[in-house]
Short mmCIF file of C-alpha atoms in Angstrom, two decimals:
data_model
loop_
_atom_site.label_atom_id
_atom_site.label_comp_id
_atom_site.label_asym_id
_atom_site.label_seq_id
_atom_site.Cartn_x
_atom_site.Cartn_y
_atom_site.Cartn_z
CA MET W 1 83.44 92.57 105.96
CA ASN W 2 85.76 91.32 103.36
CA PRO W 3 87.26 87.74 103.78
CA LYS W 4 90.88 89.21 104.12
CA ARG W 5 90.08 91.65 106.80
CA LYS W 6 87.98 88.81 108.68
CA GLN W 7 90.94 86.77 108.47
CA ARG W 8 93.38 89.55 110.11
CA MET W 9 90.82 90.16 112.61
CA ILE W 10 90.76 86.60 113.87
CA LEU W 11 94.60 86.26 113.79
CA VAL W 12 94.83 89.42 115.96
CA VAL W 13 92.28 88.03 118.47
CA PHE W 14 94.21 84.64 118.59
CA LEU W 15 97.31 86.51 119.06
CA LEU W 16 96.03 88.71 122.10
CA LEU W 17 94.48 85.68 123.63
CA GLY W 18 97.78 83.80 123.19
CA PHE W 19 99.64 86.74 125.00
CA ALA W 20 97.16 87.31 127.52
CA SER W 21 97.30 83.47 128.43
CA VAL W 22 101.35 83.61 128.39
CA ILE W 23 101.34 86.55 130.78
CA GLY W 24 98.58 84.98 133.20
CA LEU W 25 100.57 81.95 133.58
CA ALA W 26 103.79 83.71 134.04
CA MET W 27 102.22 85.77 136.86
CA TYR W 28 100.82 82.74 138.40
CA ALA W 29 103.98 80.90 138.22
CA LEU W 30 105.92 84.00 140.00
CA THR W 31 103.23 84.26 142.90
CA GLU W 32 103.79 80.46 143.38
CA ASN W 33 107.61 80.87 143.70
CA ILE W 34 107.81 83.71 146.04
CA ASN W 35 109.74 82.78 149.20
CA LEU W 36 109.13 85.77 151.82
CA PHE W 37 111.45 86.23 154.82
CA TYR W 38 110.09 86.04 158.41
CA ASN W 39 111.99 86.06 161.55
CA PRO W 40 110.94 84.07 164.74
CA THR W 41 109.09 86.95 166.26
CA GLN W 42 106.83 87.71 162.98
CA ILE W 43 106.43 83.66 162.74
CA ALA W 44 105.41 83.40 166.48
CA SER W 45 102.83 86.65 166.21
CA GLY W 46 101.08 84.90 163.28
CA GLU W 47 102.15 86.94 160.45
CA ALA W 48 103.68 83.97 158.47
CA PRO W 49 101.10 82.02 156.34
CA VAL W 50 100.54 78.39 157.03
CA ASP W 51 101.02 76.03 154.23
CA ALA W 52 102.94 78.76 152.20
CA ARG W 53 106.67 78.38 151.35
CA ILE W 54 108.67 80.77 153.39
CA ARG W 55 112.38 81.66 154.39
CA ALA W 56 112.79 81.95 158.07
CA GLY W 57 115.97 83.28 159.41
CA GLY W 58 117.76 83.60 162.66
CA MET W 59 120.14 81.76 165.37
CA VAL W 60 120.04 78.12 166.15
CA LEU W 61 119.37 78.27 169.98
CA GLU W 62 122.07 76.59 171.82
CA ASN W 63 121.34 72.88 173.02
CA SER W 64 118.31 72.70 170.84
CA VAL W 65 119.29 70.50 168.14
CA SER W 66 117.91 66.89 168.42
CA ARG W 67 118.74 64.46 165.98
CA ASP W 68 116.81 60.88 165.32
CA ASP W 69 119.32 58.05 165.82
CA GLU W 70 117.62 56.01 163.12
CA THR W 71 116.77 58.41 160.37
CA LEU W 72 118.13 61.82 158.98
CA ALA W 73 115.32 63.93 160.97
CA VAL W 74 116.56 66.91 162.70
CA SER W 75 114.76 69.34 165.04
CA PHE W 76 116.22 72.50 166.22
CA THR W 77 114.99 76.05 167.59
CA LEU W 78 115.51 79.01 165.48
CA THR W 79 115.63 82.32 167.56
CA ASP W 80 116.01 85.90 167.33
CA TYR W 81 116.36 86.30 171.12
CA GLN W 82 112.93 87.54 171.26
CA SER W 83 110.91 84.68 170.10
CA ASN W 84 111.82 80.85 169.17
CA VAL W 85 110.42 78.72 166.13
CA VAL W 86 110.70 75.06 166.19
CA VAL W 87 112.15 73.69 163.02
CA ARG W 88 111.90 70.12 161.82
CA TYR W 89 114.25 69.11 158.71
CA GLN W 90 114.58 65.59 157.20
CA GLY W 91 117.86 65.31 155.41
CA ILE W 92 121.80 66.02 155.63
CA LEU W 93 122.55 69.44 157.37
CA PRO W 94 125.13 71.59 155.79
CA ASP W 95 128.80 71.11 157.30
CA LEU W 96 128.84 74.68 158.40
CA PHE W 97 125.40 74.12 160.43
CA ARG W 98 125.76 74.23 164.45
CA GLU W 99 124.17 75.83 167.60
CA GLY W 100 124.64 79.47 167.80
CA GLN W 101 125.14 80.37 164.27
CA GLY W 102 122.97 82.42 161.86
CA ILE W 103 120.88 80.03 159.24
CA VAL W 104 118.15 80.30 157.10
CA ALA W 105 115.51 77.75 156.58
CA LEU W 106 113.01 77.51 153.66
CA GLY W 107 109.87 75.29 154.15
CA LYS W 108 106.14 75.49 155.17
CA MET W 109 104.71 76.38 158.42
CA ASP W 110 102.15 73.88 159.86
CA SER W 111 99.08 74.35 161.99
CA LYS W 112 101.00 73.77 165.25
CA GLY W 113 103.54 76.71 164.38
CA VAL W 114 106.31 74.38 163.33
CA LEU W 115 108.51 75.17 160.42
CA ILE W 116 108.84 72.04 158.11
CA ALA W 117 112.00 72.78 156.48
CA ASP W 118 112.86 71.21 153.08
CA GLU W 119 116.07 73.12 152.74
CA VAL W 120 118.61 74.65 155.51
CA LEU W 121 121.17 77.21 154.58
CA ALA W 122 124.42 77.77 156.75
CA LYS W 123 126.54 80.88 156.57
CA HIS W 124 129.83 80.30 154.58
CA ASP W 125 132.43 81.86 157.25
CA GLU W 126 132.58 82.98 160.70
CA ASN W 127 131.97 86.77 159.90
CA TYR W 128 129.21 86.21 157.57
CA MET W 129 125.48 86.86 158.53
CA PRO W 130 122.61 86.67 156.14
CA PRO W 131 121.33 90.26 155.50
CA GLU W 132 117.76 89.24 156.68
CA VAL W 133 119.00 87.50 159.92
CA ALA W 134 121.27 90.41 160.71
CA ASP W 135 118.48 92.80 160.15
CA ALA W 136 116.06 90.70 162.45
CA LEU W 137 118.50 90.47 165.30
CA GLU W 138 119.25 94.21 165.21
CA LYS W 139 115.60 94.84 165.31
CA SER W 140 115.12 92.61 168.53
CA GLY W 141 117.79 94.60 170.21
CA TYR W 142 120.68 92.31 169.79
CA SER W 143 123.88 93.62 168.24
CA ILE W 144 125.94 91.63 165.79
CA LYS W 145 128.53 93.88 165.13
CA ASP W 146 131.97 92.80 166.31
CA ASN W 147 130.62 89.27 166.65
CA ASN W 148 134.07 87.89 166.83
CA ASP W 149 134.61 89.21 170.27
CA LYS W 150 131.36 87.62 171.30
CA ARG W 151 132.42 84.22 170.28
CA ASP W 152 133.10 81.40 172.91
CA LYS W 153 136.89 80.64 173.63
CA SER W 154 136.40 76.82 172.70
CA GLY W 155 136.64 77.62 168.92
CA ASN W 156 133.46 76.19 167.85
CA GLY W 157 132.13 79.51 166.60
CA ALA W 158 129.08 79.76 168.88
CA TYR W 159 127.69 83.16 169.00
CA TYR W 160 126.36 84.70 172.01
CA PRO W 161 124.71 88.12 171.40
CA GLN W 162 124.97 91.05 173.48
CA ASN W 163 121.87 93.14 174.40
CA LYS W 164 122.31 96.66 173.29
CA ASP W 165 121.04 97.94 176.49
CA THR W 166 123.47 96.33 178.73
CA PRO W 167 127.21 97.52 178.69
#
């Protein structure tokens, strides 16, 4: 093999190895950053992986929010009205966070079935429901359509779902 051809062959091999390395690292980074959505029923049945970052969505159960008086620690229950999941969060909750509303929490499940959230997202107005949360509630047998009719009269925006099977 002449030296020029050998030099080209070595260059092609190094380029292929470089491209393969870049593609491998990109694929690894993408798998690490995937946040799959789970509803409380899926989490309670064990479908959500432990120690992997997930998104959990549902409604904040009424009278379930407890705040630590000395720190920013908050604990609340997320529900799809079939199953409940306890969520723990350390930080300032969004201004629109309140009981009876749809939220999405991002975090990791611990071995006890508690979601340790590092981010909590709340809806941006009274009529908006995250699509994943809306789908999960519909699958659990609760209708979120016309939710303005189901809100309490106090004006705090709490959502009281109606079961589809009852009039």
